C-alpha cells in the first residue's frame, strides 16, 4: 500500500478517529470530568483538521481560528469545572445521570 | 521510511492511543495522564504541520492549563469519585456501533473528496503572520475572545460562591 508522502489525508484521518473517540467518551462514560475530557478530545480533533487544511492550502488564517478555539475551550473547561464543583457541593455527586436539576 | 513518516505515526499513535486509554480508563487520575499524552501527540502533529506557535500554545494552554484544571476538579470532588459510575452496557454497545459507523463515513469522506490544492503549502515561520492577522482581519474575534475570558472569570467565581452559600446570592 502506498501511503506516502504524509499528506492532508493522514492528518484528516487522525482527526476523524480522534473526534470519534471523543464522541464515544462523552456518550459512554458517566463521570462528568471524563465527559469534559471527551469534549476536549473533540475540540482537538477539530483544531487538528483546521491546521491541516491551513497547512495544505496555504492560508494562515486557520491558525488564528485555532488560537481562538483554544481560548474558548479553556473558558469552557473553566466553566464546566465550576458547574461540576457547584454540583458536587449541592448534590455530592459528579455522575451525569444524577445531575437532574433541570429535569422534572 | 522517511523521518516524517515515522514521526507522524508515532505522534498519531500517541494521540489516538491516549484517546482510547481515556475511554477505557478506570482510575480517573490516570485518565488525566492519558489526556495529557493525547494532547502532547496533537502538539507534535502541529509541529509536523509547520505550526510551531500553535504547538507551543497547545503545550501552554492545554497541557499546562486544562489538564491541571482537571486534576484540581478531580481533587476537589473528593475521594468516592475516583471510581466510575456504572455505565449501561447496552448503551455502550449502541454507542460503539454508531460511532464506528461515523468514523467509517468520515474516513470515506476524507478519502473520496478531492480537496482543492492551494496555491502553495504554508512554510516557514507563521507566527508573525498570525500576529498580523489577529490585529487586522480578525481583530473583532480577538476582542470577543477577551470579553469572553473576562465574563468567564467573573462568572465562574460567582457560580462557585453561589453553590457554597447554598444557592442564595
PDB file of C-alpha atoms in Angstrom:
ATOM      1  CA  UNK A   1       0.000   0.000   0.000  1.00  0.00           C
ATOM      2  CA  UNK A   2       1.293   3.383  -0.920  1.00  0.00           C
ATOM      3  CA  UNK A   3       0.528   5.661   1.989  1.00  0.00           C
ATOM      4  CA  UNK A   4       3.044   8.361   1.363  1.00  0.00           C
ATOM      5  CA  UNK A   5       4.190  11.081   1.496  1.00  0.00           C
ATOM      6  CA  UNK A   6       2.388  12.200   4.646  1.00  0.00           C
ATOM      7  CA  UNK A   7      -0.396  14.368   3.273  1.00  0.00           C
ATOM      8  CA  UNK A   8      -3.572  16.069   4.233  1.00  0.00           C
ATOM      9  CA  UNK A   9      -5.481  12.777   4.212  1.00  0.00           C
ATOM     10  CA  UNK A  10      -3.379  11.321   7.014  1.00  0.00           C
ATOM     11  CA  UNK A  11      -3.954  14.241   9.315  1.00  0.00           C
ATOM     12  CA  UNK A  12      -7.646  14.321   8.498  1.00  0.00           C
ATOM     13  CA  UNK A  13      -7.935  10.591   9.188  1.00  0.00           C
ATOM     14  CA  UNK A  14      -6.235  11.033  12.558  1.00  0.00           C
ATOM     15  CA  UNK A  15      -8.591  13.901  13.263  1.00  0.00           C
ATOM     16  CA  UNK A  16     -11.629  11.799  12.325  1.00  0.00           C
ATOM     17  CA  UNK A  17     -10.580   8.974  14.637  1.00  0.00           C
ATOM     18  CA  UNK A  18      -9.839  11.374  17.477  1.00  0.00           C
ATOM     19  CA  UNK A  19     -13.233  13.008  17.056  1.00  0.00           C
ATOM     20  CA  UNK A  20     -14.955   9.630  17.162  1.00  0.00           C
ATOM     21  CA  UNK A  21     -13.096   8.707  20.339  1.00  0.00           C
ATOM     22  CA  UNK A  22     -14.220  11.984  21.877  1.00  0.00           C
ATOM     23  CA  UNK A  23     -17.849  11.356  20.948  1.00  0.00           C
ATOM     24  CA  UNK A  24     -17.660   7.850  22.318  1.00  0.00           C
ATOM     25  CA  UNK A  25     -16.150   9.088  25.580  1.00  0.00           C
ATOM     26  CA  UNK A  26     -18.912  11.669  26.002  1.00  0.00           C
ATOM     27  CA  UNK A  27     -21.673   9.210  25.223  1.00  0.00           C
ATOM     28  CA  UNK A  28     -20.465   6.171  27.132  1.00  0.00           C
ATOM     29  CA  UNK A  29     -18.772   7.485  30.265  1.00  0.00           C
ATOM     30  CA  UNK A  30     -20.930   8.837  33.062  1.00  0.00           C
ATOM     31  CA  UNK A  31     -18.360  10.776  35.087  1.00  0.00           C
ATOM     32  CA  UNK A  32     -18.633  14.478  34.323  1.00  0.00           C
ATOM     33  CA  UNK A  33     -14.859  15.071  34.401  1.00  0.00           C
ATOM     34  CA  UNK A  34     -14.312  12.299  31.864  1.00  0.00           C
ATOM     35  CA  UNK A  35     -17.103  13.776  29.731  1.00  0.00           C
ATOM     36  CA  UNK A  36     -15.236  17.092  29.771  1.00  0.00           C
ATOM     37  CA  UNK A  37     -12.128  15.227  28.616  1.00  0.00           C
ATOM     38  CA  UNK A  38     -14.123  13.792  25.727  1.00  0.00           C
ATOM     39  CA  UNK A  39     -15.195  17.292  24.743  1.00  0.00           C
ATOM     40  CA  UNK A  40     -11.546  18.347  24.793  1.00  0.00           C
ATOM     41  CA  UNK A  41     -10.664  15.449  22.503  1.00  0.00           C
ATOM     42  CA  UNK A  42     -13.344  16.540  20.035  1.00  0.00           C
ATOM     43  CA  UNK A  43     -12.135  20.135  20.091  1.00  0.00           C
ATOM     44  CA  UNK A  44      -8.597  18.952  19.479  1.00  0.00           C
ATOM     45  CA  UNK A  45      -9.729  16.842  16.547  1.00  0.00           C
ATOM     46  CA  UNK A  46     -11.398  19.888  15.041  1.00  0.00           C
ATOM     47  CA  UNK A  47      -8.307  22.003  15.620  1.00  0.00           C
ATOM     48  CA  UNK A  48      -6.114  19.375  14.019  1.00  0.00           C
ATOM     49  CA  UNK A  49      -8.300  19.310  10.911  1.00  0.00           C
ATOM     50  CA  UNK A  50      -8.261  23.113  10.676  1.00  0.00           C
ATOM     51  CA  UNK A  51      -4.480  23.267  11.000  1.00  0.00           C
ATOM     52  CA  UNK A  52      -4.106  20.530   8.373  1.00  0.00           C
ATOM     53  CA  UNK A  53      -6.340  22.419   5.937  1.00  0.00           C
ATOM     54  CA  UNK A  54      -4.462  25.616   6.703  1.00  0.00           C
ATOM     55  CA  UNK A  55      -1.108  23.970   6.084  1.00  0.00           C
ATOM     56  CA  UNK A  56      -2.025  22.332   2.809  1.00  0.00           C
ATOM     57  CA  UNK A  57      -3.966  25.205   1.308  1.00  0.00           C
ATOM     58  CA  UNK A  58      -1.521  27.913   2.334  1.00  0.00           C
ATOM     59  CA  UNK A  59      -3.920  30.066   4.365  1.00  0.00           C
ATOM     60  CA  UNK A  60      -2.502  31.125   7.730  1.00  0.00           C
ATOM     61  CA  UNK A  61      -5.990  32.268   8.810  1.00  0.00           C
ATOM     62  CA  UNK A  62      -6.652  28.738  10.047  1.00  0.00           C
ATOM     63  CA  UNK A  63      -4.042  29.249  12.727  1.00  0.00           C
ATOM     64  CA  UNK A  64      -5.927  32.273  14.008  1.00  0.00           C
ATOM     65  CA  UNK A  65      -9.132  30.253  14.229  1.00  0.00           C
ATOM     66  CA  UNK A  66      -7.353  27.536  16.168  1.00  0.00           C
ATOM     67  CA  UNK A  67      -5.950  30.142  18.539  1.00  0.00           C
ATOM     68  CA  UNK A  68      -9.455  31.457  19.211  1.00  0.00           C
ATOM     69  CA  UNK A  69     -10.891  27.949  19.578  1.00  0.00           C
ATOM     70  CA  UNK A  70      -8.229  27.180  22.187  1.00  0.00           C
ATOM     71  CA  UNK A  71      -9.256  30.295  24.118  1.00  0.00           C
ATOM     72  CA  UNK A  72     -12.904  29.279  24.048  1.00  0.00           C
ATOM     73  CA  UNK A  73     -12.005  25.698  25.010  1.00  0.00           C
ATOM     74  CA  UNK A  74     -10.060  26.886  28.040  1.00  0.00           C
ATOM     75  CA  UNK A  75     -13.010  29.077  29.054  1.00  0.00           C
ATOM     76  CA  UNK A  76     -15.370  26.172  28.528  1.00  0.00           C
ATOM     77  CA  UNK A  77     -13.352  23.887  30.771  1.00  0.00           C
ATOM     78  CA  UNK A  78     -13.218  26.550  33.474  1.00  0.00           C
ATOM     79  CA  UNK A  79     -16.998  26.990  33.369  1.00  0.00           C
ATOM     80  CA  UNK A  80     -17.544  23.236  33.153  1.00  0.00           C
ATOM     81  CA  UNK A  81     -15.428  22.559  36.208  1.00  0.00           C
ATOM     82  CA  UNK A  82     -17.115  25.439  38.043  1.00  0.00           C
ATOM     83  CA  UNK A  83     -20.521  23.895  37.374  1.00  0.00           C
ATOM     84  CA  UNK A  84     -19.156  20.492  38.348  1.00  0.00           C
ATOM     85  CA  UNK A  85     -17.866  21.747  41.692  1.00  0.00           C
ATOM     86  CA  UNK A  86     -21.126  23.586  42.332  1.00  0.00           C
ATOM     87  CA  UNK A  87     -22.994  20.372  41.566  1.00  0.00           C
ATOM     88  CA  UNK A  88     -20.739  18.386  43.841  1.00  0.00           C
ATOM     89  CA  UNK A  89     -21.253  20.835  46.704  1.00  0.00           C
ATOM     90  CA  UNK A  90     -25.017  20.693  46.473  1.00  0.00           C
ATOM     91  CA  UNK A  91     -25.598  17.099  45.388  1.00  0.00           C
ATOM     92  CA  UNK A  92     -22.438  15.207  46.395  1.00  0.00           C
ATOM     93  CA  UNK A  93     -22.163  13.557  43.008  1.00  0.00           C
ATOM     94  CA  UNK A  94     -20.446  14.028  39.684  1.00  0.00           C
ATOM     95  CA  UNK A  95     -22.417  11.337  37.923  1.00  0.00           C
ATOM     96  CA  UNK A  96     -24.067  12.757  34.822  1.00  0.00           C
ATOM     97  CA  UNK A  97     -27.138  10.574  35.366  1.00  0.00           C
ATOM     98  CA  UNK A  98     -27.779  12.110  38.779  1.00  0.00           C
ATOM     99  CA  UNK A  99     -27.480  15.736  37.640  1.00  0.00           C
ATOM    100  CA  UNK A 100     -31.206  16.167  37.144  1.00  0.00           C
ATOM    101  CA  UNK A 101     -31.863  19.674  38.489  1.00  0.00           C
ATOM    102  CA  UNK A 102     -33.327  20.887  35.217  1.00  0.00           C
ATOM    103  CA  UNK A 103     -35.442  17.812  34.624  1.00  0.00           C
ATOM    104  CA  UNK A 104     -38.840  17.149  36.159  1.00  0.00           C
TER     105      UNK A 104
ATOM    106  CA  UNK B   1      10.542   5.247   5.812  1.00  0.00           C
ATOM    107  CA  UNK B   2      11.377   8.888   5.985  1.00  0.00           C
ATOM    108  CA  UNK B   3      11.725  10.633   9.306  1.00  0.00           C
ATOM    109  CA  UNK B   4       8.453  12.458   8.673  1.00  0.00           C
ATOM    110  CA  UNK B   5       6.521   9.208   8.282  1.00  0.00           C
ATOM    111  CA  UNK B   6       7.967   7.770  11.478  1.00  0.00           C
ATOM    112  CA  UNK B   7       7.206  10.965  13.382  1.00  0.00           C
ATOM    113  CA  UNK B   8       3.669  11.086  12.013  1.00  0.00           C
ATOM    114  CA  UNK B   9       2.900   7.531  13.010  1.00  0.00           C
ATOM    115  CA  UNK B  10       4.396   7.847  16.475  1.00  0.00           C
ATOM    116  CA  UNK B  11       2.554  11.105  17.183  1.00  0.00           C
ATOM    117  CA  UNK B  12      -0.693   9.923  15.688  1.00  0.00           C
ATOM    118  CA  UNK B  13      -0.388   6.719  17.711  1.00  0.00           C
ATOM    119  CA  UNK B  14       0.177   8.746  20.885  1.00  0.00           C
ATOM    120  CA  UNK B  15      -2.858  10.895  20.135  1.00  0.00           C
ATOM    121  CA  UNK B  16      -5.254   8.066  19.339  1.00  0.00           C
ATOM    122  CA  UNK B  17      -3.805   5.744  21.985  1.00  0.00           C
ATOM    123  CA  UNK B  18      -4.308   8.430  24.606  1.00  0.00           C
ATOM    124  CA  UNK B  19      -7.899   8.899  23.476  1.00  0.00           C
ATOM    125  CA  UNK B  20      -8.590   5.159  23.617  1.00  0.00           C
ATOM    126  CA  UNK B  21      -6.990   4.925  27.047  1.00  0.00           C
ATOM    127  CA  UNK B  22      -9.287   7.699  28.331  1.00  0.00           C
ATOM    128  CA  UNK B  23     -12.282   5.822  27.012  1.00  0.00           C
ATOM    129  CA  UNK B  24     -11.302   2.642  28.849  1.00  0.00           C
ATOM    130  CA  UNK B  25      -9.619   4.103  31.932  1.00  0.00           C
ATOM    131  CA  UNK B  26     -10.966   3.037  35.294  1.00  0.00           C
ATOM    132  CA  UNK B  27      -8.889   5.336  37.517  1.00  0.00           C
ATOM    133  CA  UNK B  28      -9.618   8.965  36.808  1.00  0.00           C
ATOM    134  CA  UNK B  29      -6.197  10.318  37.743  1.00  0.00           C
ATOM    135  CA  UNK B  30      -4.739   8.053  35.082  1.00  0.00           C
ATOM    136  CA  UNK B  31      -7.334   9.284  32.623  1.00  0.00           C
ATOM    137  CA  UNK B  32      -5.928  12.797  33.116  1.00  0.00           C
ATOM    138  CA  UNK B  33      -2.441  11.489  32.324  1.00  0.00           C
ATOM    139  CA  UNK B  34      -3.759   9.796  29.186  1.00  0.00           C
ATOM    140  CA  UNK B  35      -5.404  13.076  28.188  1.00  0.00           C
ATOM    141  CA  UNK B  36      -2.008  14.716  28.626  1.00  0.00           C
ATOM    142  CA  UNK B  37      -0.382  12.127  26.340  1.00  0.00           C
ATOM    143  CA  UNK B  38      -3.070  12.642  23.717  1.00  0.00           C
ATOM    144  CA  UNK B  39      -2.770  16.427  23.807  1.00  0.00           C
ATOM    145  CA  UNK B  40       1.004  16.119  23.590  1.00  0.00           C
ATOM    146  CA  UNK B  41       0.596  13.997  20.461  1.00  0.00           C
ATOM    147  CA  UNK B  42      -1.574  16.708  18.930  1.00  0.00           C
ATOM    148  CA  UNK B  43       1.100  19.300  19.775  1.00  0.00           C
ATOM    149  CA  UNK B  44       3.632  17.136  17.939  1.00  0.00           C
ATOM    150  CA  UNK B  45       1.324  16.887  14.930  1.00  0.00           C
ATOM    151  CA  UNK B  46       1.098  20.692  14.914  1.00  0.00           C
ATOM    152  CA  UNK B  47       4.882  20.836  14.653  1.00  0.00           C
ATOM    153  CA  UNK B  48       4.725  18.396  11.724  1.00  0.00           C
ATOM    154  CA  UNK B  49       2.221  20.786  10.140  1.00  0.00           C
ATOM    155  CA  UNK B  50       4.593  23.757  10.449  1.00  0.00           C
ATOM    156  CA  UNK B  51       2.513  25.362  13.192  1.00  0.00           C
ATOM    157  CA  UNK B  52       5.175  25.822  15.843  1.00  0.00           C
ATOM    158  CA  UNK B  53       3.367  28.682  17.519  1.00  0.00           C
ATOM    159  CA  UNK B  54       0.202  26.626  17.900  1.00  0.00           C
ATOM    160  CA  UNK B  55       2.226  23.703  19.223  1.00  0.00           C
ATOM    161  CA  UNK B  56       3.686  25.980  21.912  1.00  0.00           C
ATOM    162  CA  UNK B  57       0.195  27.260  22.717  1.00  0.00           C
ATOM    163  CA  UNK B  58      -1.114  23.719  22.875  1.00  0.00           C
ATOM    164  CA  UNK B  59       1.516  22.823  25.451  1.00  0.00           C
ATOM    165  CA  UNK B  60       0.883  26.018  27.422  1.00  0.00           C
ATOM    166  CA  UNK B  61      -2.917  26.126  27.370  1.00  0.00           C
ATOM    167  CA  UNK B  62      -3.928  22.502  27.143  1.00  0.00           C
ATOM    168  CA  UNK B  63      -1.145  20.606  28.820  1.00  0.00           C
ATOM    169  CA  UNK B  64      -0.186  23.303  31.298  1.00  0.00           C
ATOM    170  CA  UNK B  65      -3.629  24.710  31.926  1.00  0.00           C
ATOM    171  CA  UNK B  66      -6.535  22.454  31.170  1.00  0.00           C
ATOM    172  CA  UNK B  67      -5.101  19.190  32.478  1.00  0.00           C
ATOM    173  CA  UNK B  68      -4.084  20.947  35.691  1.00  0.00           C
ATOM    174  CA  UNK B  69      -7.632  22.297  35.983  1.00  0.00           C
ATOM    175  CA  UNK B  70      -8.902  18.762  35.502  1.00  0.00           C
ATOM    176  CA  UNK B  71      -6.652  17.498  38.293  1.00  0.00           C
ATOM    177  CA  UNK B  72      -7.998  20.250  40.547  1.00  0.00           C
ATOM    178  CA  UNK B  73     -11.538  19.315  39.632  1.00  0.00           C
ATOM    179  CA  UNK B  74     -10.777  15.699  40.413  1.00  0.00           C
ATOM    180  CA  UNK B  75      -9.212  16.524  43.769  1.00  0.00           C
ATOM    181  CA  UNK B  76     -11.990  18.918  44.805  1.00  0.00           C
ATOM    182  CA  UNK B  77     -14.731  16.437  44.086  1.00  0.00           C
ATOM    183  CA  UNK B  78     -13.481  14.142  46.769  1.00  0.00           C
ATOM    184  CA  UNK B  79     -12.440  10.505  47.044  1.00  0.00           C
ATOM    185  CA  UNK B  80     -15.598   8.459  46.249  1.00  0.00           C
ATOM    186  CA  UNK B  81     -15.471   9.832  42.731  1.00  0.00           C
ATOM    187  CA  UNK B  82     -12.218   8.162  41.767  1.00  0.00           C
ATOM    188  CA  UNK B  83     -14.212   5.116  40.818  1.00  0.00           C
ATOM    189  CA  UNK B  84     -16.546   5.240  37.882  1.00  0.00           C
ATOM    190  CA  UNK B  85     -20.288   5.396  37.939  1.00  0.00           C
ATOM    191  CA  UNK B  86     -21.810   2.331  36.342  1.00  0.00           C
ATOM    192  CA  UNK B  87     -22.293   2.525  32.618  1.00  0.00           C
ATOM    193  CA  UNK B  88     -25.100   0.839  30.794  1.00  0.00           C
ATOM    194  CA  UNK B  89     -23.724  -1.975  28.677  1.00  0.00           C
ATOM    195  CA  UNK B  90     -26.461  -1.759  26.083  1.00  0.00           C
ATOM    196  CA  UNK B  91     -25.863   1.958  25.641  1.00  0.00           C
ATOM    197  CA  UNK B  92     -22.125   1.368  25.340  1.00  0.00           C
ATOM    198  CA  UNK B  93     -22.599  -1.203  22.582  1.00  0.00           C
ATOM    199  CA  UNK B  94     -25.049   1.041  20.725  1.00  0.00           C
ATOM    200  CA  UNK B  95     -22.688   3.999  21.066  1.00  0.00           C
ATOM    201  CA  UNK B  96     -19.781   1.865  19.870  1.00  0.00           C
ATOM    202  CA  UNK B  97     -21.618   0.712  16.768  1.00  0.00           C
ATOM    203  CA  UNK B  98     -22.893   4.170  15.853  1.00  0.00           C
ATOM    204  CA  UNK B  99     -19.558   5.883  16.376  1.00  0.00           C
ATOM    205  CA  UNK B 100     -17.795   3.184  14.372  1.00  0.00           C
ATOM    206  CA  UNK B 101     -20.207   3.992  11.556  1.00  0.00           C
ATOM    207  CA  UNK B 102     -19.450   7.695  11.998  1.00  0.00           C
ATOM    208  CA  UNK B 103     -15.724   7.002  11.835  1.00  0.00           C
ATOM    209  CA  UNK B 104     -16.099   4.948   8.649  1.00  0.00           C
ATOM    210  CA  UNK B 105     -18.241   7.620   6.998  1.00  0.00           C
ATOM    211  CA  UNK B 106     -15.768  10.347   7.991  1.00  0.00           C
ATOM    212  CA  UNK B 107     -12.871   8.293   6.630  1.00  0.00           C
ATOM    213  CA  UNK B 108     -14.711   7.693   3.363  1.00  0.00           C
ATOM    214  CA  UNK B 109     -15.385  11.416   3.056  1.00  0.00           C
ATOM    215  CA  UNK B 110     -11.742  12.192   3.704  1.00  0.00           C
ATOM    216  CA  UNK B 111     -10.643   9.594   1.197  1.00  0.00           C
ATOM    217  CA  UNK B 112     -13.119  10.315  -1.614  1.00  0.00           C
ATOM    218  CA  UNK B 113     -13.150  14.102  -1.586  1.00  0.00           C
ATOM    219  CA  UNK B 114     -10.873  15.903  -3.966  1.00  0.00           C
ATOM    220  CA  UNK B 115      -9.526  18.560  -1.632  1.00  0.00           C
ATOM    221  CA  UNK B 116      -8.717  21.733  -3.509  1.00  0.00           C
ATOM    222  CA  UNK B 117      -4.986  22.104  -3.713  1.00  0.00           C
ATOM    223  CA  UNK B 118      -3.898  25.502  -2.512  1.00  0.00           C
ATOM    224  CA  UNK B 119      -1.563  27.830  -4.273  1.00  0.00           C
ATOM    225  CA  UNK B 120       1.288  26.615  -2.137  1.00  0.00           C
ATOM    226  CA  UNK B 121       1.774  24.876   1.164  1.00  0.00           C
ATOM    227  CA  UNK B 122       2.417  27.010   4.192  1.00  0.00           C
ATOM    228  CA  UNK B 123       6.083  27.008   5.054  1.00  0.00           C
ATOM    229  CA  UNK B 124       8.481  28.769   7.331  1.00  0.00           C
ATOM    230  CA  UNK B 125       7.604  30.708  10.445  1.00  0.00           C
ATOM    231  CA  UNK B 126       3.932  31.635  10.611  1.00  0.00           C
ATOM    232  CA  UNK B 127       3.995  33.385  13.977  1.00  0.00           C
ATOM    233  CA  UNK B 128       4.416  36.863  12.538  1.00  0.00           C
ATOM    234  CA  UNK B 129       1.601  36.242  10.091  1.00  0.00           C
ATOM    235  CA  UNK B 130      -0.721  35.063  12.904  1.00  0.00           C
ATOM    236  CA  UNK B 131       0.011  38.230  14.852  1.00  0.00           C
ATOM    237  CA  UNK B 132      -0.669  40.402  11.835  1.00  0.00           C
ATOM    238  CA  UNK B 133      -3.965  38.616  11.064  1.00  0.00           C
ATOM    239  CA  UNK B 134      -5.096  38.785  14.686  1.00  0.00           C
ATOM    240  CA  UNK B 135      -4.827  42.555  14.742  1.00  0.00           C
ATOM    241  CA  UNK B 136      -6.153  43.238  11.236  1.00  0.00           C
ATOM    242  CA  UNK B 137      -8.650  40.804   9.692  1.00  0.00           C
ATOM    243  CA  UNK B 138      -9.662  39.028  12.876  1.00  0.00           C
ATOM    244  CA  UNK B 139      -9.474  41.824  15.396  1.00  0.00           C
ATOM    245  CA  UNK B 140     -13.201  41.555  16.132  1.00  0.00           C
ATOM    246  CA  UNK B 141     -12.953  37.877  17.068  1.00  0.00           C
ATOM    247  CA  UNK B 142      -9.897  38.728  19.130  1.00  0.00           C
ATOM    248  CA  UNK B 143     -11.832  41.331  21.132  1.00  0.00           C
ATOM    249  CA  UNK B 144     -14.793  38.986  21.563  1.00  0.00           C
ATOM    250  CA  UNK B 145     -12.410  36.366  22.948  1.00  0.00           C
ATOM    251  CA  UNK B 146     -11.041  38.822  25.516  1.00  0.00           C
ATOM    252  CA  UNK B 147     -14.556  39.782  26.636  1.00  0.00           C
ATOM    253  CA  UNK B 148     -15.458  36.097  26.828  1.00  0.00           C
ATOM    254  CA  UNK B 149     -12.491  35.406  29.093  1.00  0.00           C
ATOM    255  CA  UNK B 150     -13.491  38.266  31.403  1.00  0.00           C
ATOM    256  CA  UNK B 151     -17.084  37.033  31.576  1.00  0.00           C
ATOM    257  CA  UNK B 152     -15.901  33.508  32.331  1.00  0.00           C
ATOM    258  CA  UNK B 153     -13.559  34.731  35.057  1.00  0.00           C
ATOM    259  CA  UNK B 154     -16.310  36.644  36.865  1.00  0.00           C
ATOM    260  CA  UNK B 155     -18.995  34.075  36.092  1.00  0.00           C
ATOM    261  CA  UNK B 156     -17.159  31.075  37.475  1.00  0.00           C
ATOM    262  CA  UNK B 157     -16.190  32.883  40.665  1.00  0.00           C
ATOM    263  CA  UNK B 158     -19.814  33.920  41.206  1.00  0.00           C
ATOM    264  CA  UNK B 159     -21.092  30.477  40.362  1.00  0.00           C
ATOM    265  CA  UNK B 160     -18.901  28.591  42.791  1.00  0.00           C
ATOM    266  CA  UNK B 161     -19.658  31.156  45.517  1.00  0.00           C
ATOM    267  CA  UNK B 162     -23.405  30.718  44.968  1.00  0.00           C
ATOM    268  CA  UNK B 163     -23.019  26.977  45.344  1.00  0.00           C
ATOM    269  CA  UNK B 164     -21.084  27.431  48.574  1.00  0.00           C
ATOM    270  CA  UNK B 165     -23.744  29.686  50.077  1.00  0.00           C
ATOM    271  CA  UNK B 166     -26.445  27.167  49.320  1.00  0.00           C
ATOM    272  CA  UNK B 167     -27.861  28.832  46.224  1.00  0.00           C
ATOM    273  CA  UNK B 168     -28.657  32.189  47.848  1.00  0.00           C
ATOM    274  CA  UNK B 169     -26.972  35.212  46.282  1.00  0.00           C
TER     275      UNK B 169
END
